[in-house]
Coordinates of N, CA and C in Angstrom, one line a residue:
M558 N 79.1 -6.1 -36.0 CA 79.1 -5.2 -35.3 C 80.1 -5.1 -33.8
R559 N 80.4 -4.0 -33.6 CA 81.8 -4.4 -33.2 C 82.3 -3.4 -31.9
V560 N 83.1 -3.0 -31.2 CA 83.2 -2.3 -29.7 C 83.7 -1.4 -31.0
V561 N 83.6 -0.2 -30.9 CA 84.2 1.5 -31.7 C 85.6 1.7 -30.7
S562 N 85.4 1.8 -29.7 CA 86.3 2.7 -29.3 C 87.1 2.2 -28.2
G563 N 88.3 3.2 -27.6 CA 88.8 2.0 -26.0 C 89.6 0.9 -26.2
N564 N 89.3 0.8 -25.6 CA 90.1 -0.4 -24.8 C 90.0 -1.9 -25.7
Y565 N 88.7 -1.8 -25.9 CA 88.1 -3.2 -26.0 C 88.4 -2.4 -28.1
K566 N 89.0 -1.8 -28.7 CA 88.1 -1.6 -30.4 C 88.6 -1.8 -30.7
G567 N 87.1 -2.5 -32.2 CA 87.5 -3.9 -32.9 C 87.7 -4.6 -32.8
R568 N 86.7 -5.5 -31.4 CA 86.2 -6.5 -31.0 C 85.3 -6.4 -31.8
Q569 N 84.9 -7.6 -32.8 CA 83.2 -7.9 -33.1 C 83.0 -8.6 -31.6
L570 N 81.6 -7.9 -31.6 CA 80.2 -8.6 -30.5 C 79.3 -9.6 -31.5
K571 N 79.1 -10.4 -30.6 CA 77.9 -11.3 -31.2 C 76.5 -10.8 -31.2
A572 N 75.8 -10.7 -32.2 CA 74.4 -10.1 -31.7 C 73.8 -11.7 -31.6
V573 N 72.4 -11.0 -30.8 CA 71.3 -11.4 -30.2 C 70.7 -12.8 -31.6
P574 N 70.6 -14.0 -31.5 CA 70.1 -14.8 -32.8 C 68.5 -14.6 -32.4
G575 N 67.8 -14.9 -33.8 CA 66.5 -14.2 -34.0 C 66.8 -13.1 -34.2
V576 N 64.7 -12.5 -34.3 CA 64.0 -11.3 -34.5 C 63.6 -10.6 -33.4
T577 N 64.1 -11.1 -32.0 CA 63.0 -10.4 -31.1 C 64.3 -9.2 -30.5
T578 N 65.6 -9.3 -31.0 CA 66.4 -8.1 -30.2 C 67.2 -7.2 -31.4
R579 N 67.0 -6.0 -31.5 CA 67.5 -5.1 -32.3 C 68.6 -4.7 -31.8
P580 N 70.3 -5.2 -32.6 CA 71.3 -4.5 -32.5 C 71.3 -2.9 -32.2
T581 N 71.6 -2.1 -31.5 CA 72.3 -1.2 -32.0 C 73.4 -0.5 -33.0
T582 N 73.4 0.4 -33.7 CA 74.6 -0.2 -35.4 C 75.2 0.8 -34.5
D583 N 76.9 0.5 -35.3 CA 77.8 1.1 -34.7 C 77.7 2.9 -34.3
K584 N 77.3 2.8 -35.7 CA 76.9 4.8 -35.8 C 76.5 5.4 -34.6
V585 N 75.3 4.9 -34.4 CA 74.3 4.7 -33.3 C 75.1 4.8 -32.0
K586 N 75.9 3.8 -31.6 CA 76.9 3.9 -30.9 C 77.9 4.6 -30.1
E587 N 78.1 4.9 -32.0 CA 79.3 6.5 -31.7 C 78.6 7.3 -30.7
A588 N 77.8 7.8 -31.8 CA 77.0 8.9 -31.5 C 76.8 9.0 -30.3
I589 N 76.1 8.7 -30.0 CA 75.5 7.6 -28.1 C 77.3 8.6 -27.2
F590 N 77.7 8.2 -28.0 CA 79.0 8.3 -26.9 C 79.6 9.4 -26.8
N591 N 79.5 10.0 -28.3 CA 79.6 11.6 -28.1 C 79.0 12.1 -28.1
M592 N 78.2 11.9 -27.0 CA 76.8 12.9 -26.8 C 77.4 12.9 -24.8
V593 N 78.2 11.6 -24.3 CA 77.9 11.6 -22.9 C 78.8 11.4 -22.3
G594 N 80.0 11.1 -23.1 CA 81.5 11.1 -22.7 C 82.6 11.8 -23.1
P595 N 83.8 11.1 -24.2 CA 83.4 9.8 -25.5 C 83.9 8.8 -23.6
Y596 N 84.5 9.1 -23.1 CA 85.3 8.9 -22.3 C 84.9 8.4 -20.8
F597 N 85.3 7.6 -19.9 CA 85.4 8.0 -18.5 C 85.8 7.2 -17.7
D598 N 86.3 7.9 -16.4 CA 87.2 7.5 -15.5 C 86.2 6.7 -14.3
G599 N 85.9 5.5 -14.6 CA 85.3 5.2 -13.6 C 84.1 5.6 -13.8
G600 N 83.2 4.7 -12.4 CA 81.8 4.7 -12.5 C 81.5 3.5 -12.5
I601 N 80.1 3.4 -12.8 CA 79.1 1.8 -13.2 C 77.9 2.8 -14.3
A602 N 78.0 1.4 -15.0 CA 76.8 2.0 -16.1 C 75.9 0.6 -15.2
L603 N 74.6 1.5 -15.5 CA 73.4 0.1 -15.7 C 73.1 0.1 -17.5
D604 N 73.2 -1.1 -18.2 CA 73.0 -1.4 -19.5 C 71.4 -2.4 -19.4
L605 N 69.9 -1.0 -18.8 CA 68.9 -2.7 -18.7 C 68.1 -3.1 -19.6
F606 N 68.2 -2.7 -20.8 CA 68.0 -4.1 -21.9 C 68.8 -4.5 -22.6
A607 N 69.6 -5.5 -22.5 CA 71.4 -5.2 -22.0 C 71.3 -5.8 -23.9
G608 N 69.5 -6.6 -24.3 CA 70.1 -7.7 -25.9 C 71.2 -8.1 -26.0
S609 N 72.8 -7.4 -27.2 CA 73.4 -8.6 -26.5 C 74.5 -8.0 -25.6
G610 N 74.7 -7.0 -25.5 CA 75.6 -5.5 -23.8 C 76.4 -5.2 -25.0
G611 N 76.2 -5.0 -26.1 CA 77.2 -3.7 -26.8 C 77.3 -2.5 -25.6
L612 N 76.5 -2.0 -25.4 CA 76.2 -0.5 -25.5 C 77.3 -0.8 -23.9
G613 N 76.7 -1.1 -22.8 CA 77.4 -1.5 -21.5 C 78.9 -1.8 -22.1
I614 N 79.0 -2.6 -22.5 CA 80.6 -3.3 -22.9 C 81.4 -2.1 -24.0
E615 N 80.8 -1.1 -24.5 CA 81.0 -0.3 -25.0 C 81.9 1.1 -24.1
A616 N 80.6 1.2 -23.0 CA 81.0 1.5 -22.1 C 82.1 1.5 -21.1
L617 N 82.5 0.0 -20.8 CA 83.7 -0.6 -20.0 C 84.5 0.1 -21.3
S618 N 84.4 -0.6 -23.0 CA 85.4 -0.7 -23.2 C 86.3 1.0 -23.2
R619 N 85.8 1.8 -22.6 CA 85.9 3.9 -22.7 C 86.2 4.2 -21.1
G620 N 86.3 3.6 -20.6 CA 86.2 3.6 -19.4 C 85.3 3.4 -18.0
I621 N 84.2 3.3 -18.3 CA 83.3 2.5 -17.0 C 84.1 1.9 -16.4
E622 N 83.9 1.4 -14.7 CA 84.6 0.7 -14.2 C 83.7 -0.4 -14.2
K623 N 82.7 -0.5 -13.9 CA 81.8 -2.4 -13.8 C 80.2 -1.3 -14.3
C624 N 80.1 -2.7 -15.1 CA 78.8 -2.7 -15.6 C 77.9 -3.9 -15.8
I625 N 76.7 -3.2 -15.2 CA 75.1 -4.4 -15.2 C 74.4 -4.7 -16.3
F626 N 74.2 -6.0 -16.3 CA 73.8 -6.1 -17.7 C 72.4 -6.7 -16.9
V627 N 71.8 -6.2 -18.0 CA 69.5 -7.1 -17.2 C 69.5 -6.9 -18.8
D628 N 68.6 -8.6 -18.3 CA 67.6 -9.4 -20.0 C 67.1 -9.9 -19.5
R629 N 65.5 -9.7 -20.1 CA 64.8 -11.0 -19.3 C 64.9 -12.9 -20.6
E630 N 65.7 -12.6 -22.0 CA 65.9 -13.2 -22.7 C 67.0 -14.2 -22.4
A631 N 67.0 -15.3 -22.6 CA 67.6 -16.3 -22.8 C 69.0 -16.1 -23.5
K632 N 68.1 -15.7 -24.6 CA 69.4 -15.8 -25.6 C 70.0 -15.0 -25.2
A633 N 69.7 -13.3 -24.8 CA 70.3 -12.5 -24.8 C 71.7 -12.9 -23.9
I634 N 71.2 -13.4 -22.6 CA 72.1 -13.2 -21.8 C 73.0 -14.5 -22.4
Q635 N 72.8 -15.3 -22.9 CA 73.7 -15.9 -23.1 C 74.9 -15.5 -24.3
T636 N 74.7 -14.4 -24.7 CA 75.4 -13.6 -25.8 C 75.9 -13.1 -25.6
I637 N 75.3 -12.0 -24.0 CA 76.1 -10.6 -23.3 C 77.4 -11.7 -22.9
H638 N 77.3 -13.3 -22.4 CA 78.2 -13.5 -21.7 C 79.0 -13.8 -22.3
K639 N 79.0 -14.4 -23.7 CA 80.1 -14.6 -24.7 C 80.9 -13.3 -25.2
N640 N 80.2 -12.6 -25.5 CA 80.7 -11.2 -25.8 C 81.7 -10.9 -24.5
L641 N 81.1 -11.0 -23.6 CA 82.2 -10.8 -22.0 C 83.6 -11.4 -22.4
E642 N 83.2 -12.5 -22.6 CA 84.2 -13.5 -22.4 C 85.5 -12.8 -23.9
A643 N 85.0 -12.1 -25.0 CA 85.4 -12.2 -26.1 C 86.5 -10.6 -26.0
C644 N 85.8 -10.1 -25.2 CA 86.2 -9.0 -24.8 C 87.6 -8.5 -23.6
H645 N 87.5 -9.9 -22.8 CA 87.8 -10.0 -21.7 C 87.5 -9.2 -20.5
A646 N 85.8 -9.0 -20.1 CA 85.7 -8.2 -19.1 C 84.0 -8.6 -18.3
V647 N 84.3 -9.8 -17.9 CA 83.7 -10.7 -17.3 C 83.6 -10.5 -16.0
E648 N 85.0 -10.1 -15.3 CA 85.8 -9.5 -14.1 C 84.9 -8.4 -13.7
A649 N 84.3 -7.2 -14.7 CA 84.2 -5.9 -14.8 C 82.6 -5.9 -14.7
S650 N 82.1 -7.3 -15.3 CA 80.9 -7.0 -15.0 C 79.7 -7.9 -14.0
E651 N 78.9 -7.7 -14.0 CA 77.4 -9.0 -13.9 C 76.5 -8.7 -14.9
V652 N 76.1 -9.9 -14.7 CA 74.8 -9.9 -15.5 C 73.7 -11.1 -15.2
Y653 N 72.6 -10.5 -15.3 CA 71.4 -10.8 -14.9 C 69.7 -11.1 -15.6
R654 N 69.5 -12.7 -15.6 CA 67.8 -12.1 -16.3 C 66.8 -11.9 -15.2
N655 N 66.0 -11.0 -15.8 CA 65.4 -10.1 -15.0 C 64.6 -9.5 -16.2
D656 N 63.7 -8.6 -15.8 CA 62.5 -7.6 -15.8 C 63.2 -6.5 -16.0
A657 N 63.2 -5.2 -16.5 CA 63.6 -4.3 -15.6 C 63.2 -3.6 -14.6
E658 N 61.6 -3.6 -14.7 CA 60.7 -3.4 -13.0 C 61.4 -4.0 -12.0
R659 N 61.7 -5.6 -11.7 CA 62.5 -5.7 -10.9 C 63.8 -5.6 -10.3
A660 N 64.6 -5.7 -11.9 CA 65.8 -5.2 -12.0 C 65.4 -4.2 -10.6
I661 N 65.1 -2.9 -11.4 CA 65.3 -1.7 -10.6 C 65.0 -1.6 -9.0
K662 N 63.5 -2.7 -8.5 CA 64.0 -3.2 -7.9 C 65.0 -3.8 -6.5
A663 N 66.0 -4.7 -7.3 CA 66.9 -5.1 -6.5 C 68.3 -4.4 -6.6
I664 N 68.1 -3.4 -7.0 CA 68.9 -2.6 -7.9 C 69.1 -1.6 -6.0
I665 N 67.3 -1.3 -6.2 CA 67.5 0.4 -5.4 C 67.7 -0.6 -3.6
K666 N 67.8 -1.6 -3.6 CA 67.8 -2.3 -2.8 C 69.5 -2.5 -1.9
R667 N 70.2 -2.2 -3.2 CA 71.3 -2.4 -3.3 C 72.5 -1.2 -2.6
E668 N 71.5 0.0 -3.2 CA 72.1 1.2 -2.6 C 72.5 1.8 -3.8
L669 N 72.6 1.3 -4.7 CA 73.4 1.8 -6.4 C 73.4 2.9 -6.6
R670 N 74.1 3.5 -7.2 CA 74.0 4.9 -8.3 C 75.1 4.7 -9.4
F671 N 74.7 4.7 -10.2 CA 75.1 4.9 -11.9 C 75.5 6.0 -12.5
E672 N 76.8 6.2 -13.5 CA 77.5 7.4 -14.0 C 76.3 7.0 -15.5
L673 N 76.0 5.6 -15.4 CA 75.4 6.1 -17.2 C 74.1 4.8 -16.7
I674 N 73.1 5.5 -17.7 CA 72.0 4.4 -17.5 C 71.3 4.1 -18.9
F675 N 72.0 2.2 -19.8 CA 70.9 3.1 -20.9 C 69.7 2.5 -20.8
L676 N 69.0 2.8 -21.3 CA 67.2 2.1 -21.5 C 67.2 2.2 -23.1
D677 N 66.9 0.9 -23.5 CA 67.1 0.6 -25.0 C 65.6 -0.7 -25.6
P678 N 64.8 -0.4 -24.4 CA 63.5 -1.7 -24.5 C 63.0 -1.8 -25.8
P679 N 62.5 -3.0 -26.0 CA 61.8 -2.9 -27.6 C 60.9 -2.4 -27.8
Y680 N 60.9 -1.4 -29.6 CA 60.4 -0.6 -29.2 C 58.8 -0.3 -29.5
K681 N 58.4 -1.3 -29.2 CA 56.3 -1.9 -29.2 C 56.5 -1.6 -27.9
Q682 N 57.1 -1.9 -26.9 CA 57.0 -2.7 -25.5 C 57.6 -1.3 -24.4
Q683 N 57.3 0.0 -24.9 CA 58.5 1.2 -24.2 C 57.1 1.8 -23.4
K684 N 58.1 1.4 -21.7 CA 57.8 2.7 -21.1 C 59.3 3.6 -20.2
L685 N 59.4 3.9 -20.5 CA 60.4 4.7 -20.7 C 60.3 5.7 -19.6
K686 N 59.3 6.8 -19.7 CA 58.6 7.7 -19.1 C 58.8 7.1 -17.2
A687 N 57.9 6.2 -17.1 CA 57.4 5.3 -16.0 C 59.1 5.0 -15.5
L688 N 60.1 4.6 -16.1 CA 61.9 3.8 -15.9 C 62.8 4.9 -15.6
I689 N 62.2 6.1 -15.8 CA 62.8 7.5 -15.8 C 62.5 8.2 -14.2
A690 N 60.9 8.0 -14.2 CA 60.2 8.5 -13.0 C 61.1 7.6 -11.7
S691 N 60.8 6.3 -12.1 CA 61.2 5.6 -11.1 C 63.1 5.2 -10.7
I692 N 63.7 5.6 -12.3 CA 65.1 6.4 -11.7 C 65.4 7.7 -11.4
S693 N 64.4 8.4 -10.9 CA 64.4 9.8 -10.7 C 64.1 9.4 -8.6
E694 N 63.4 8.9 -8.8 CA 62.2 9.1 -7.2 C 63.3 7.7 -6.2
N695 N 64.0 6.7 -6.9 CA 64.9 6.3 -6.1 C 66.2 6.6 -6.3
N696 N 66.1 7.8 -6.5 CA 68.1 8.5 -6.9 C 68.9 7.2 -7.2
L697 N 68.9 7.2 -8.1 CA 69.7 6.1 -9.0 C 71.0 6.2 -9.9
L698 N 71.0 8.3 -10.3 CA 71.7 8.2 -11.3 C 73.2 9.7 -10.2
E699 N 73.5 9.1 -10.6 CA 75.0 9.8 -9.7 C 74.3 11.4 -10.8
E700 N 75.3 12.1 -9.5 CA 75.8 13.9 -9.9 C 76.0 14.0 -11.1
G701 N 76.0 14.6 -12.5 CA 76.4 14.8 -13.6 C 76.3 13.5 -14.7
G702 N 75.8 12.2 -14.3 CA 75.2 11.6 -14.8 C 74.0 11.7 -15.8
F703 N 74.5 10.3 -16.6 CA 73.4 10.3 -18.6 C 72.5 9.1 -17.3
I704 N 71.1 9.4 -17.6 CA 70.1 8.5 -18.8 C 70.4 8.0 -20.3
V705 N 70.5 7.8 -21.0 CA 70.9 7.3 -22.3 C 69.3 6.7 -23.2
T706 N 68.3 6.6 -23.2 CA 67.5 6.0 -24.3 C 67.2 6.1 -25.6
E707 N 67.2 4.8 -25.9 CA 67.3 4.1 -27.6 C 65.4 4.2 -28.0
H708 N 65.2 4.6 -28.4 CA 63.6 4.4 -29.2 C 63.7 4.6 -30.8
G709 N 61.8 4.5 -30.4 CA 61.6 4.5 -32.1 C 61.6 6.1 -32.7
S710 N 61.9 6.7 -33.8 CA 61.7 8.0 -33.8 C 60.8 8.4 -34.2
D711 N 59.6 8.1 -34.4 CA 58.2 8.2 -34.2 C 57.8 8.3 -32.3
V712 N 58.5 8.1 -31.4 CA 58.4 7.7 -30.2 C 58.8 9.6 -29.3
Q713 N 58.2 10.8 -28.7 CA 58.6 11.7 -28.6 C 58.6 12.4 -27.5
L714 N 59.6 12.1 -26.5 CA 59.9 11.6 -25.0 C 59.3 13.2 -24.7
P715 N 58.9 13.3 -23.5 CA 58.9 14.7 -22.7 C 59.7 15.5 -21.9
L716 N 60.0 16.8 -22.3 CA 61.9 17.6 -22.0 C 62.0 17.2 -20.8
E717 N 60.8 16.9 -20.2 CA 60.9 17.2 -18.1 C 60.1 15.5 -17.4
I718 N 61.5 14.8 -16.9 CA 60.5 14.0 -16.0 C 60.6 13.8 -15.0
D719 N 59.7 14.2 -14.0 CA 60.7 14.3 -12.1 C 62.1 14.9 -12.1
Q720 N 63.0 14.9 -11.4 CA 64.5 15.8 -11.4 C 65.0 15.7 -12.8
F721 N 64.8 14.7 -14.1 CA 66.0 15.0 -15.4 C 65.3 16.2 -16.2
I722 N 66.1 16.3 -17.1 CA 65.3 17.4 -18.4 C 66.4 16.2 -19.4
Q723 N 65.7 16.6 -20.4 CA 66.0 16.5 -21.8 C 67.5 16.8 -22.7
I724 N 68.3 16.9 -22.6 CA 69.9 17.9 -22.8 C 70.1 17.3 -24.2
K725 N 70.1 15.8 -24.6 CA 70.3 15.5 -26.1 C 68.9 15.2 -27.0
Y726 N 68.8 15.7 -28.1 CA 67.6 14.0 -28.6 C 68.4 14.2 -29.6
E727 N 68.7 13.1 -30.7 CA 68.9 12.8 -32.2 C 68.4 12.1 -33.1
T728 N 67.9 12.3 -33.9 CA 67.8 10.8 -34.8 C 68.2 10.3 -35.6
Y729 N 68.3 9.4 -36.3 CA 69.3 8.5 -36.8 C 68.3 7.7 -38.0
G730 N 67.3 7.9 -38.7 CA 66.8 6.7 -39.7 C 65.4 7.0 -39.0
M731 N 65.6 5.4 -38.4 CA 64.0 4.8 -37.5 C 64.4 4.7 -36.0
T732 N 65.9 5.4 -35.4 CA 66.1 5.2 -34.5 C 65.9 6.9 -33.4
S733 N 65.9 7.1 -32.3 CA 66.2 8.5 -32.0 C 66.9 8.3 -30.5
I734 N 67.2 8.9 -30.4 CA 68.4 9.3 -28.8 C 67.6 9.8 -28.3
T735 N 67.3 10.1 -26.6 CA 66.9 11.0 -26.1 C 68.0 11.1 -24.5
V736 N 68.8 12.2 -24.4 CA 69.7 12.0 -23.0 C 69.1 12.5 -22.2
Y737 N 69.1 12.1 -20.7 CA 68.7 13.1 -20.3 C 69.3 13.2 -18.6
G738 N 69.7 14.3 -18.0 CA 70.6 14.3 -16.7 C 69.8 15.1 -15.9
Y739 N 70.6 15.5 -14.6 CA 70.0 16.3 -13.8 C 69.2 17.4 -14.2
K740 N 68.5 17.8 -13.5 CA 68.2 19.6 -14.0 C 69.2 20.6 -13.1
S741 N 69.2 20.2 -11.6 CA 70.9 20.9 -10.6 C 72.0 20.7 -11.5
S742 N 72.2 19.8 -12.0 CA 73.8 19.8 -13.1 C 73.6 20.8 -14.0
L743 N 72.7 21.2 -14.6 CA 72.4 22.6 -15.5 C 72.4 24.1 -14.8
G744 N 71.7 23.8 -13.8 CA 71.5 24.7 -12.9 C 70.3 25.7 -13.3
E745 N 69.3 24.4 -13.8 CA 67.9 24.9 -13.6 C 66.6 24.7 -13.2
E746 N 67.1 24.8 -11.5 CA 66.3 24.8 -10.6 C 65.3 26.1 -10.1

């Protein structure tokens, strides 16, 4: 696992020890950023099921100004810290050990809005539809921003969830990527 492009290109990233976390492959990571970028001019990203932090670090490498990393596993939090240090990206990040629903509540209190939100929950415990609805209800995505979901290829997400519409969908083996944006950004209201 490495950073694919940008300021930290080529830096090796550590994977979370054990088998509970599934890292996003470099191929899928590159595909994701070709769908939503590939580069950014500032903004904040949220990596909600961060694992090793690979997606958020890639976003920072490609121009996102700040990224908030959230994971509920202690080993994941330790790995994120190591990877941020290896990329000299500690100053541009916040790392929290928390579950997704609690993290969303904390973010709502802080009145934060994001250019990019990464949702890559464990394939067996997906609550993607409910999370996206919560993001919509609480206006957590900037106009023109994207929600990037990574899920098993056997999962079919709805074309529309609240004020978001599916704008991209790709499958890579057992992994699928579904990207949502505001309907209003696409003139769909």
